[in-house]
Coordinates of C-alpha atoms in Angstrom, one line a residue:
M1 CA -21.1 9.9 -33.7
D2 CA -17.8 8.7 -32.2
K3 CA -16.8 5.1 -32.7
H4 CA -15.9 3.7 -29.2
I5 CA -13.3 1.1 -28.4
Q6 CA -12.6 -0.8 -25.2
I7 CA -10.0 0.2 -22.8
S8 CA -7.9 -2.9 -22.3
G9 CA -8.0 -4.1 -18.7
S10 CA -11.0 -2.0 -17.7
E11 CA -13.6 -4.8 -17.3
R12 CA -15.6 -4.9 -14.1
E13 CA -18.0 -7.5 -12.9
I14 CA -20.9 -7.2 -10.5
L15 CA -19.7 -8.0 -7.0
P16 CA -20.6 -11.5 -5.7
N17 CA -23.9 -11.5 -3.8
A18 CA -24.7 -8.0 -5.2
R19 CA -27.8 -7.3 -7.3
K20 CA -28.8 -4.4 -9.5
V21 CA -31.6 -2.4 -7.9
D22 CA -32.0 0.6 -10.1
Q23 CA -30.5 2.7 -12.8
A24 CA -28.3 5.5 -11.5
N25 CA -29.9 8.9 -11.4
P26 CA -29.1 10.3 -14.9
N27 CA -28.9 13.9 -13.6
E28 CA -26.5 13.2 -10.7
K29 CA -23.1 14.8 -11.2
I30 CA -20.0 12.7 -10.4
S31 CA -16.3 13.0 -11.1
V32 CA -14.1 10.5 -12.9
M33 CA -10.3 10.2 -13.2
V34 CA -8.7 10.0 -16.6
I35 CA -5.1 8.7 -16.7
M36 CA -3.2 10.2 -19.6
R37 CA 0.1 9.4 -21.2
R38 CA 2.9 11.7 -20.2
H39 CA 5.8 13.3 -22.0
S40 CA 9.1 14.2 -20.5
V41 CA 11.5 17.0 -21.2
E42 CA 14.5 14.7 -20.7
Q43 CA 14.8 11.0 -21.5
D44 CA 13.1 9.0 -18.7
T45 CA 16.1 8.4 -16.5
F46 CA 14.2 6.1 -14.3
A47 CA 12.5 3.9 -16.9
E48 CA 14.6 0.9 -15.8
M49 CA 14.9 1.9 -12.2
N50 CA 14.5 -1.6 -10.8
E51 CA 17.8 -2.6 -12.5
R52 CA 19.9 0.5 -12.1
Q53 CA 19.9 0.3 -8.3
F54 CA 20.5 3.9 -7.5
S55 CA 23.2 4.5 -10.0
K56 CA 21.9 8.1 -10.4
A57 CA 20.4 10.7 -8.1
H58 CA 16.7 10.9 -7.3
Y59 CA 14.5 13.6 -8.7
T60 CA 13.3 16.3 -6.3
R61 CA 9.6 16.9 -6.4
Q62 CA 10.1 20.2 -8.2
S63 CA 12.4 18.7 -10.9
F64 CA 10.0 15.8 -11.4
A65 CA 7.1 18.3 -11.9
N66 CA 9.3 20.2 -14.4
N67 CA 10.2 17.1 -16.4
Y68 CA 6.8 15.3 -16.8
F69 CA 3.7 16.7 -18.3
I70 CA 0.6 16.0 -20.4
H71 CA 1.4 17.4 -23.9
P72 CA -0.8 20.4 -24.8
D73 CA -1.9 18.6 -28.0
D74 CA -3.2 15.7 -25.9
M75 CA -5.0 18.1 -23.6
K76 CA -6.7 19.7 -26.6
I77 CA -8.0 16.3 -27.8
L78 CA -9.3 15.6 -24.3
Q79 CA -10.9 19.1 -24.0
D80 CA -12.7 18.6 -27.4
F81 CA -14.0 15.2 -26.2
A82 CA -15.2 16.8 -22.9
D83 CA -17.0 19.6 -24.8
D84 CA -18.6 17.1 -27.1
Y85 CA -20.2 15.2 -24.2
E86 CA -20.9 18.2 -22.0
L87 CA -18.2 17.3 -19.4
T88 CA -16.0 19.7 -17.5
I89 CA -12.3 19.4 -16.7
K90 CA -12.3 20.0 -13.0
E91 CA -8.6 19.4 -12.2
T92 CA -5.4 18.6 -14.1
I93 CA -2.3 17.3 -12.4
S94 CA -0.1 17.4 -15.5
F95 CA 3.1 15.8 -14.0
A96 CA 1.1 12.9 -12.7
G97 CA -0.8 12.5 -16.0
M98 CA -4.1 12.8 -14.2
V99 CA -7.2 14.7 -15.2
T100 CA -10.5 14.9 -13.3
L101 CA -13.7 15.2 -15.4
T102 CA -17.2 16.0 -14.0
G103 CA -20.5 15.5 -15.6
T104 CA -23.9 14.0 -15.3
I105 CA -24.2 10.2 -15.2
E106 CA -26.3 10.4 -18.4
N107 CA -23.4 12.2 -20.2
L108 CA -20.8 10.0 -18.7
N109 CA -22.7 6.9 -19.9
K110 CA -22.6 8.3 -23.4
A111 CA -19.0 9.5 -23.2
F112 CA -17.6 6.1 -22.1
S113 CA -20.3 3.8 -23.5
V114 CA -21.2 2.3 -20.1
E115 CA -24.3 1.8 -18.1
I116 CA -23.9 3.1 -14.5
A117 CA -26.4 1.5 -12.1
E118 CA -27.1 1.2 -8.4
Y119 CA -26.2 -2.2 -6.8
E120 CA -27.1 -3.6 -3.4
H121 CA -24.7 -5.8 -1.6
P122 CA -25.5 -7.5 1.8
H123 CA -23.1 -5.0 3.5
F124 CA -23.3 -1.9 1.4
R125 CA -24.8 -0.1 -1.6
Y126 CA -22.6 1.1 -4.4
R127 CA -22.7 2.8 -7.8
G128 CA -21.3 0.4 -10.4
R129 CA -20.9 -0.7 -13.9
N130 CA -20.6 -4.1 -15.6
G131 CA -18.2 -4.7 -18.5
Y132 CA -15.6 -2.5 -20.2
V133 CA -15.1 1.2 -20.3
H134 CA -15.0 2.5 -23.9
I135 CA -13.5 5.6 -25.3
P136 CA -13.7 7.3 -28.7
E137 CA -10.9 6.2 -31.1
R138 CA -9.4 9.7 -31.0
L139 CA -8.5 9.1 -27.4
S140 CA -7.0 5.6 -27.9
E141 CA -3.4 6.8 -28.0
I142 CA -3.5 9.2 -25.1
V143 CA -5.9 7.7 -22.5
Q144 CA -4.6 4.8 -20.4
A145 CA -7.3 4.4 -17.8
V146 CA -10.7 5.8 -16.6
L147 CA -11.4 5.3 -12.9
G148 CA -14.2 6.4 -10.6
L149 CA -17.3 5.5 -12.7
D150 CA -17.6 2.7 -10.2
N151 CA -17.4 3.5 -6.5
R152 CA -17.5 0.1 -4.9
P153 CA -15.3 -0.3 -1.8
Q154 CA -12.0 -1.3 -3.4
S155 CA -9.8 -2.3 -0.5
K156 CA -9.9 -3.6 3.1
A157 CA -7.7 -2.7 6.0
H158 CA -5.3 -5.5 6.9
F159 CA -5.6 -5.5 10.7
R160 CA -6.8 -8.1 13.2
L161 CA -8.3 -7.1 16.5
L162 CA -7.7 -9.7 19.2
Q163 CA -11.2 -10.9 20.2
S164 CA -12.0 -11.9 23.8
G165 CA -12.2 -15.7 24.2
K166 CA -9.3 -16.3 21.7
M167 CA -6.9 -16.9 24.5
F168 CA -4.5 -19.5 23.3
M169 CA -2.1 -19.8 20.5
R170 CA -1.8 -23.1 18.6
N171 CA 1.0 -24.1 20.8
N172 CA -1.3 -23.6 23.8
R173 CA 0.7 -20.8 25.3
K174 CA -1.1 -17.7 26.5
P175 CA -1.1 -14.7 24.2
A176 CA 1.4 -11.9 24.8
S177 CA 1.3 -8.3 23.7
F178 CA 3.9 -5.6 23.2
T179 CA 4.2 -1.8 22.8
P180 CA 5.6 -0.8 19.4
I181 CA 8.7 0.3 21.2
E182 CA 9.2 -3.2 22.6
V183 CA 8.8 -4.7 19.2
A184 CA 11.3 -2.3 17.7
R185 CA 13.7 -3.2 20.4
L186 CA 13.3 -6.9 19.7
Y187 CA 14.1 -6.2 16.0
N188 CA 17.2 -4.2 17.1
F189 CA 16.1 -0.9 15.7
P190 CA 18.4 2.0 16.4
E191 CA 17.0 3.6 19.6
N192 CA 16.5 7.2 20.8
I193 CA 16.8 8.7 17.3
D194 CA 15.3 12.1 16.9
C195 CA 13.4 11.8 13.6
S196 CA 12.2 15.5 13.5
N197 CA 13.6 15.9 10.0
Q198 CA 11.4 13.1 8.7
C199 CA 7.8 12.8 7.6
I200 CA 5.9 9.5 7.4
G201 CA 2.9 9.5 5.1
I202 CA 0.0 7.2 5.9
I203 CA -2.8 6.3 3.5
E204 CA -6.2 5.9 5.0
L205 CA -9.4 5.0 3.1
G206 CA -11.8 5.4 6.0
G207 CA -12.2 6.1 9.7
G208 CA -10.2 8.6 11.8
Y209 CA -8.5 9.3 15.1
R210 CA -9.1 11.5 18.1
P211 CA -6.3 13.9 19.1
E212 CA -7.0 13.1 22.8
D213 CA -6.3 9.4 22.1
M214 CA -2.9 10.3 20.7
E215 CA -2.0 12.5 23.7
Q216 CA -3.1 9.7 26.1
Y217 CA -1.3 6.9 24.2
F218 CA 2.1 8.6 23.7
S219 CA 2.0 10.0 27.3
K220 CA 1.7 6.4 28.6
L221 CA 4.6 5.4 26.3
G222 CA 6.7 8.2 27.6
V223 CA 7.4 9.7 24.2
P224 CA 6.2 13.1 22.7
A225 CA 3.0 12.9 20.8
P226 CA 3.7 13.5 17.1
E227 CA 2.7 16.4 15.0
I228 CA -0.1 14.9 12.9
V229 CA -1.3 16.6 9.7
D230 CA -4.6 15.6 8.0
I231 CA -4.7 15.9 4.2
E232 CA -8.4 15.4 3.2
I233 CA -8.9 14.3 -0.4
D234 CA -12.1 14.4 -2.5
G235 CA -14.4 14.8 0.4
A236 CA -12.9 12.2 2.7
T237 CA -12.2 13.5 6.2
N238 CA -10.8 12.4 9.6
S239 CA -14.1 10.9 10.9
P240 CA -13.6 8.8 14.0
T241 CA -16.4 6.6 15.3
G242 CA -14.5 5.0 18.2
D243 CA -15.1 1.5 16.8
P244 CA -11.8 -0.5 17.1
N245 CA -13.0 -3.2 14.7
G246 CA -13.7 -0.6 12.0
P247 CA -11.4 1.7 10.0
D248 CA -10.7 3.6 13.2
G249 CA -8.7 0.6 14.4
E250 CA -6.5 0.8 11.2
V251 CA -5.9 4.6 11.6
A252 CA -4.9 4.3 15.2
L253 CA -2.7 1.3 14.5
D254 CA -0.8 3.0 11.7
I255 CA -0.2 6.3 13.5
E256 CA 0.6 4.9 16.9
I257 CA 3.1 2.3 15.6
A258 CA 4.9 4.6 13.1
A259 CA 5.1 7.5 15.5
A260 CA 6.3 5.4 18.5
V261 CA 9.0 3.8 16.4
A262 CA 10.3 7.1 14.9
P263 CA 10.0 9.7 17.7
N264 CA 9.3 13.3 16.5
A265 CA 8.7 12.3 12.9
K266 CA 5.8 14.3 11.4
I267 CA 2.8 12.1 10.5
A268 CA 0.9 13.1 7.4
V269 CA -2.4 11.2 7.1
Y270 CA -4.0 11.2 3.7
F271 CA -7.7 10.5 4.0
A272 CA -9.4 9.5 0.7
P273 CA -12.5 7.6 -0.5
N274 CA -12.2 3.8 -0.6
S275 CA -12.5 3.5 -4.4
D276 CA -9.9 2.8 -7.1
S277 CA -9.8 6.5 -8.0
G278 CA -9.7 7.6 -4.4
F279 CA -6.8 5.2 -3.6
L280 CA -4.8 6.4 -6.5
K281 CA -5.5 10.1 -5.7
A282 CA -4.3 9.5 -2.1
I283 CA -1.0 7.9 -3.3
T284 CA -0.4 10.6 -5.9
T285 CA -1.1 13.4 -3.4
A286 CA 1.3 11.8 -0.8
I287 CA 4.0 11.3 -3.3
H288 CA 3.9 14.8 -4.7
D289 CA 3.2 16.6 -1.4
N290 CA 5.6 19.5 -1.6
V291 CA 4.6 20.8 1.8
N292 CA 5.0 17.8 4.2
K293 CA 7.4 15.9 1.9
P294 CA 7.1 12.4 3.3
S295 CA 10.2 10.3 2.7
V296 CA 8.3 7.0 3.4
I297 CA 4.7 6.0 2.9
S298 CA 2.8 3.3 4.8
I299 CA -0.2 1.5 3.2
S300 CA -2.2 -1.0 5.2
W301 CA -5.1 -1.3 2.7
G302 CA -5.4 -3.6 -0.2
A303 CA -7.3 -6.4 -2.0
P304 CA -6.6 -9.5 -4.0
E305 CA -5.2 -8.8 -7.5
S306 CA -8.3 -10.5 -8.9
N307 CA -10.5 -7.7 -7.3
W308 CA -8.7 -5.0 -9.2
T309 CA -9.1 -4.0 -12.8
K310 CA -5.8 -4.2 -14.7
Q311 CA -6.1 -0.6 -15.7
A312 CA -6.2 0.5 -12.1
M313 CA -3.2 -1.7 -11.1
K314 CA -1.2 -0.3 -14.0
A315 CA -2.1 3.3 -13.0
M316 CA -1.2 2.7 -9.4
N317 CA 2.0 0.9 -10.3
K318 CA 3.0 3.9 -12.4
A319 CA 2.5 6.1 -9.3
F320 CA 4.7 3.8 -7.2
K321 CA 7.3 4.0 -9.9
D322 CA 7.1 7.8 -9.5
A323 CA 7.6 7.4 -5.8
A324 CA 10.8 5.3 -6.5
S325 CA 12.1 8.0 -8.8
L326 CA 11.5 10.6 -6.1
G327 CA 13.4 8.6 -3.5
I328 CA 10.3 7.7 -1.5
T329 CA 10.0 4.2 0.1
V330 CA 6.5 2.7 0.1
C331 CA 5.7 -0.1 2.6
C332 CA 2.6 -2.1 1.9
A333 CA 0.8 -4.8 4.0
S334 CA 0.7 -8.2 2.2
G335 CA -2.8 -9.2 3.6
D336 CA -4.2 -11.2 6.5
N337 CA -5.8 -14.2 4.8
G338 CA -2.8 -16.4 3.9
S339 CA -2.1 -17.9 0.5
S340 CA -5.8 -17.5 -0.7
D341 CA -5.9 -13.8 0.2
G342 CA -9.5 -14.4 1.2
V343 CA -10.6 -15.5 -2.3
E344 CA -12.8 -18.6 -2.0
D345 CA -12.0 -20.3 -5.3
G346 CA -9.5 -22.9 -4.2
S347 CA -6.6 -21.0 -5.8
V348 CA -3.7 -19.0 -4.5
H349 CA -3.8 -15.2 -4.7
V350 CA -1.7 -12.2 -3.7
D351 CA -2.7 -8.8 -2.4
F352 CA -2.2 -5.5 -4.3
P353 CA -0.6 -3.0 -3.8
A354 CA 1.9 -5.2 -2.0
S355 CA 2.5 -7.1 -5.2
S356 CA 3.7 -4.0 -7.0
P357 CA 7.4 -4.4 -7.7
F358 CA 8.0 -0.7 -6.7
V359 CA 6.8 -1.2 -3.0
M360 CA 8.2 -3.2 -0.1
G361 CA 5.7 -5.9 0.6
C362 CA 5.4 -6.5 4.4
G363 CA 4.3 -10.0 5.6
G364 CA 3.6 -11.3 9.1
T365 CA 5.2 -13.5 11.8
Q366 CA 4.3 -14.7 15.2
L367 CA 6.9 -13.2 17.6
E368 CA 7.9 -14.3 21.1
G369 CA 10.6 -12.5 23.1
T370 CA 11.7 -11.7 26.6
N371 CA 14.3 -9.2 28.0
G372 CA 14.7 -7.5 24.7
S373 CA 15.6 -10.7 22.8
I374 CA 13.7 -12.8 20.4
T375 CA 13.1 -16.4 21.7
R376 CA 11.0 -17.7 18.8
E377 CA 9.7 -16.3 15.5
I378 CA 7.6 -18.3 13.0
V379 CA 5.2 -17.7 10.1
W380 CA 1.9 -16.1 11.3
N381 CA -0.9 -18.6 10.6
E382 CA -3.6 -18.9 13.2
V383 CA -6.4 -20.9 11.6
N384 CA -9.2 -18.8 13.0
N385 CA -7.4 -15.5 13.5
G386 CA -5.6 -14.8 10.2
A387 CA -2.4 -15.7 8.4
T388 CA 0.2 -13.7 6.5
G389 CA -0.5 -13.0 2.9
G390 CA 2.1 -14.0 0.3
G391 CA 2.6 -15.8 -3.0
I392 CA 3.4 -15.1 -6.6
S393 CA 1.8 -12.3 -8.6
S394 CA -0.3 -13.3 -11.6
F395 CA -0.1 -9.8 -13.0
F396 CA 3.5 -8.4 -12.4
K397 CA 6.5 -10.2 -13.8
T398 CA 9.5 -11.2 -11.8
P399 CA 11.6 -8.1 -11.2
E400 CA 15.3 -8.3 -12.0
W401 CA 16.3 -8.2 -8.3
Q402 CA 14.2 -11.4 -7.6
K403 CA 15.6 -13.4 -10.5
N404 CA 18.0 -15.3 -8.3
I405 CA 15.5 -16.4 -5.6
D406 CA 14.0 -19.9 -5.4
F407 CA 10.3 -19.8 -6.1
P408 CA 8.0 -22.5 -4.6
N409 CA 7.5 -25.6 -6.6
G410 CA 4.4 -25.5 -8.7
S411 CA 4.1 -21.7 -8.5
I412 CA 3.9 -19.3 -11.4
Q413 CA 7.6 -18.9 -12.2
D414 CA 7.4 -15.5 -14.0
G415 CA 5.8 -13.5 -11.3
R416 CA 6.7 -10.9 -8.6
G417 CA 7.2 -12.7 -5.3
V418 CA 5.4 -11.4 -2.2
P419 CA 6.3 -10.4 0.5
D420 CA 9.8 -8.9 0.6
V421 CA 10.1 -8.8 4.4
A422 CA 8.0 -9.7 7.5
G423 CA 7.5 -8.6 11.1
N424 CA 5.3 -9.3 14.1
A425 CA 1.7 -9.5 12.9
D426 CA -0.1 -12.2 15.0
P427 CA -2.7 -10.6 17.2
L428 CA -1.9 -13.2 19.8
T429 CA 1.6 -11.6 20.0
G430 CA 0.2 -8.2 19.1
Y431 CA 0.5 -4.5 19.7
Q432 CA -1.1 -2.5 22.5
I433 CA -3.1 0.2 20.7
L434 CA -5.5 2.9 22.0
V435 CA -8.8 3.5 20.1
G436 CA -11.7 5.6 21.5
G437 CA -10.1 5.9 24.9
Q438 CA -9.7 2.1 25.3
E439 CA -6.7 -0.1 24.9
Y440 CA -6.9 -3.1 22.6
I441 CA -4.5 -5.7 21.2
F442 CA -4.1 -5.5 17.4
G443 CA -2.2 -7.6 14.8
G444 CA -2.2 -8.1 11.1
T445 CA 0.2 -7.2 8.4
S446 CA -1.3 -3.7 8.8
A447 CA 1.0 -3.4 11.8
V448 CA 4.1 -4.3 9.8
A449 CA 3.8 -1.6 7.2
P450 CA 4.0 1.3 9.7
L451 CA 6.6 -0.6 11.8
Y452 CA 9.0 -0.7 8.9
A453 CA 8.0 2.8 7.7
G454 CA 9.1 3.9 11.1
L455 CA 12.4 2.1 10.6
V456 CA 12.9 3.7 7.2
A457 CA 12.4 7.1 8.8
I458 CA 15.1 6.2 11.3
L459 CA 17.5 5.0 8.6
N460 CA 16.9 8.1 6.5
Q461 CA 17.6 10.3 9.5
Q462 CA 20.8 8.4 10.4
L463 CA 22.1 8.2 6.8
G464 CA 21.3 11.8 6.0
R465 CA 19.6 10.8 2.8
S466 CA 16.4 9.1 1.6
I467 CA 16.8 5.3 0.9
G468 CA 14.0 5.4 -1.6
F469 CA 13.4 2.3 -3.6
I470 CA 15.1 -0.2 -1.4
N471 CA 14.1 -3.5 -2.8
P472 CA 17.1 -4.2 -5.1
I473 CA 19.4 -3.4 -2.2
L474 CA 17.6 -5.7 0.3
Y475 CA 17.9 -8.6 -2.1
Q476 CA 21.6 -7.9 -2.6
F477 CA 22.1 -7.7 1.1
S478 CA 20.3 -11.0 1.7
S479 CA 23.1 -12.9 0.1
E480 CA 25.9 -10.9 1.6
D481 CA 25.2 -10.1 5.3
N482 CA 22.9 -10.9 8.2
S483 CA 20.5 -7.9 8.1
F484 CA 17.6 -10.4 8.2
R485 CA 16.3 -13.0 10.6
D486 CA 15.4 -15.9 8.3
I487 CA 12.0 -17.4 9.2
T488 CA 12.1 -21.1 8.4
D489 CA 9.2 -22.5 10.5
G490 CA 5.5 -22.5 9.4
N491 CA 3.4 -21.9 6.3
N492 CA 0.6 -19.5 5.2
D493 CA -1.5 -22.2 3.5
T494 CA -5.2 -21.2 3.6
V495 CA -6.1 -23.1 0.4
G496 CA -5.3 -26.6 1.5
N497 CA -2.7 -27.4 -1.1
G498 CA 0.4 -26.8 0.9
S499 CA 1.1 -23.4 -0.5
Y500 CA 3.3 -21.9 0.8
A501 CA 5.9 -23.2 3.3
A502 CA 8.7 -21.3 4.9
G503 CA 12.3 -22.3 4.1
V504 CA 15.8 -21.1 4.0
G505 CA 16.2 -17.8 2.2
W506 CA 13.3 -16.0 0.5
D507 CA 9.9 -17.6 0.8
A508 CA 6.3 -16.7 0.0
C509 CA 5.4 -16.4 3.6
T510 CA 7.9 -14.1 5.1
G511 CA 10.1 -12.9 2.2
L512 CA 13.7 -12.4 3.2
G513 CA 12.6 -12.5 6.9
S514 CA 12.3 -10.0 9.7
I515 CA 14.8 -7.0 9.7
D516 CA 17.6 -6.4 12.1
G517 CA 17.5 -2.6 12.2
K518 CA 21.0 -1.8 13.4
K519 CA 22.6 -4.4 11.1
L520 CA 20.6 -3.0 8.1
L521 CA 21.8 0.5 9.0
S522 CA 25.4 -0.7 9.1
A523 CA 25.1 -2.4 5.8
L524 CA 23.5 0.6 4.2
T525 CA 26.2 2.9 5.5
T526 CA 28.8 0.7 3.9
Y527 CA 26.8 0.4 0.7
Y528 CA 26.4 4.1 0.2
S529 CA 30.0 4.9 1.1
T530 CA 31.3 2.3 -1.3
N531 CA 29.0 3.2 -4.2
M532 CA 29.4 7.0 -3.6
I533 CA 25.7 7.5 -4.3
L534 CA 24.4 11.1 -4.1
N535 CA 21.0 12.1 -3.0

C-alpha cells in the first residue's frame, strides 16, 4: 500500500453555513486535473520575466508548445499510479503540464486519501472535501496540484446592476450613464481604429448571451456587431437565461464593452465550469488557443485570496506567467467589495486573480464628464452599492516593478499591490448594457477589465505588435510621463479601519490611476522604438 503525503497548499474547509448531507455516490465518475512539473528543451528564458521587461522576443504558441513538456518518465510514473487505482488518463496537455484523470469517487478517495461528500449551502449544493489532498510519495516530485475533487462555486462575477430606487450618489447628484464608446472617449482612447486583426478573449464561468441582443445593441451604437466565437469547455455552454442580475449580466457587459471599444475585433468567449479546475482550464485554453489567438484576455470573475487553495493560485499564476511569455495581456477585475473584498472578518483582503503579478489588476472609479471631457473622477465607494477592490496581497510578494511605490502605512510591506490601474466602475455613473432585450445600467470592476482589454487591442493594432506583459512598462511610465490620470480623492475602506485612502501616485484604491489612451500609445511608440524590441 502506498504511503501518502499531503500536497502543500491543498487544504480545503467546508464553506461557512454549509453542512454535510451525505457521502458522495462512490460509483459516480468524475474528472480531476493533475498539474505536473514541466521540462523545457531550452533554458527557461522567461523565468525572470517580471524583471527583464521585454529584453527578448515573445514565444509563439507553437514555439512554446515545442519547448515545454511533461517528461515521459514522469508520465510513466503517473500512468502507473492511475493503473494502480483504476483511474484513466482522459487528456494530457503536455506543454501546460496538465493531465485530466477520470475515475469513480470511490477510487479517487483512495488514490488521493480524501473523503468526497455532498454539502448543502443555503444557495447551492456542491461536491466537496475537507482537509488536504494526499498523493503517494512516488508522485511527490512530479505533481504540483490536484484540482477538481471539489466543485464548489469558486468565483463571483464582479459587476453591479443599478437597482431602481438607488437614485442618488453620495454627493446627492442624480446618476448618469454612458455607452462604452462615450467612456472610451472620456479616457482619450484612439478612435475609429479597425481592430479586425485582433482577438479579445473573455473568460466566463456561467451564463450566456443571445445573438439577437448583440445585433440590437451594436446597431443602436452604430458600430458593426462583432464576430463572436464560443469555446465550450468541460460541458459548459453559452446558456443565457435573460436574467441581468445573474451571470448573463456579466457576459453581456464583457462582450458589449470590449467589442464597442475595439471595433471589428473578434471576441472569443471561453465558457467553463465555475470551479478551480474549470477556471484554470478556461485560462489555459484561451492562452494556448492557436485558432483564435487572442492577444488580450479579459477576466471579470474572482474571489478573495482566502477563498482559494494555495495550490490553485500557484497553478493559475503559472498559467498567467505562460500568457506573459506568449505576449498576451491579461486584464482582471479587482473586486467590488472594497478593502474587505467581502470577507466579514474585520481584516483587509484582495481578490485573485487580480492579485497575480502577471495580470493587470483593474480597479474602479466614479466618473463624471461632459462634452467628451472628464469633470470629476474619484475612488468608487458607494456604501450600499459597492466599492473598488484593492490592497496588498498576502500570498504574492512585491514584484520588482512595484519595489519603488509607497505602500500604505500599516500594510503588509512585502506583497503585490492591487490594482495597477482603474476606470469607471460605479453603477451610478455606469454603462448602458443590453441583456435579454432590455437595457440596464451596469457598473463594477467587471466593466473595467473589458474596457482596458479593448484598449490593449487598439494599442496592439496601432503598434503592429502585442504589448503582452505590460505591468513593468506601466510602472516605468508612471514616473516619466502623464499616461495616467492620478486619482487622489476617496477611499475603498469597507473594513472600518481607514484602509485604504487614495493619494498622489500609486495607491491601493485605483493603482496608478485611469489611463489616457492616446498618451499611452505615444509613450509605447517611443518606448518600443527606443528599445528596439522585436515581437
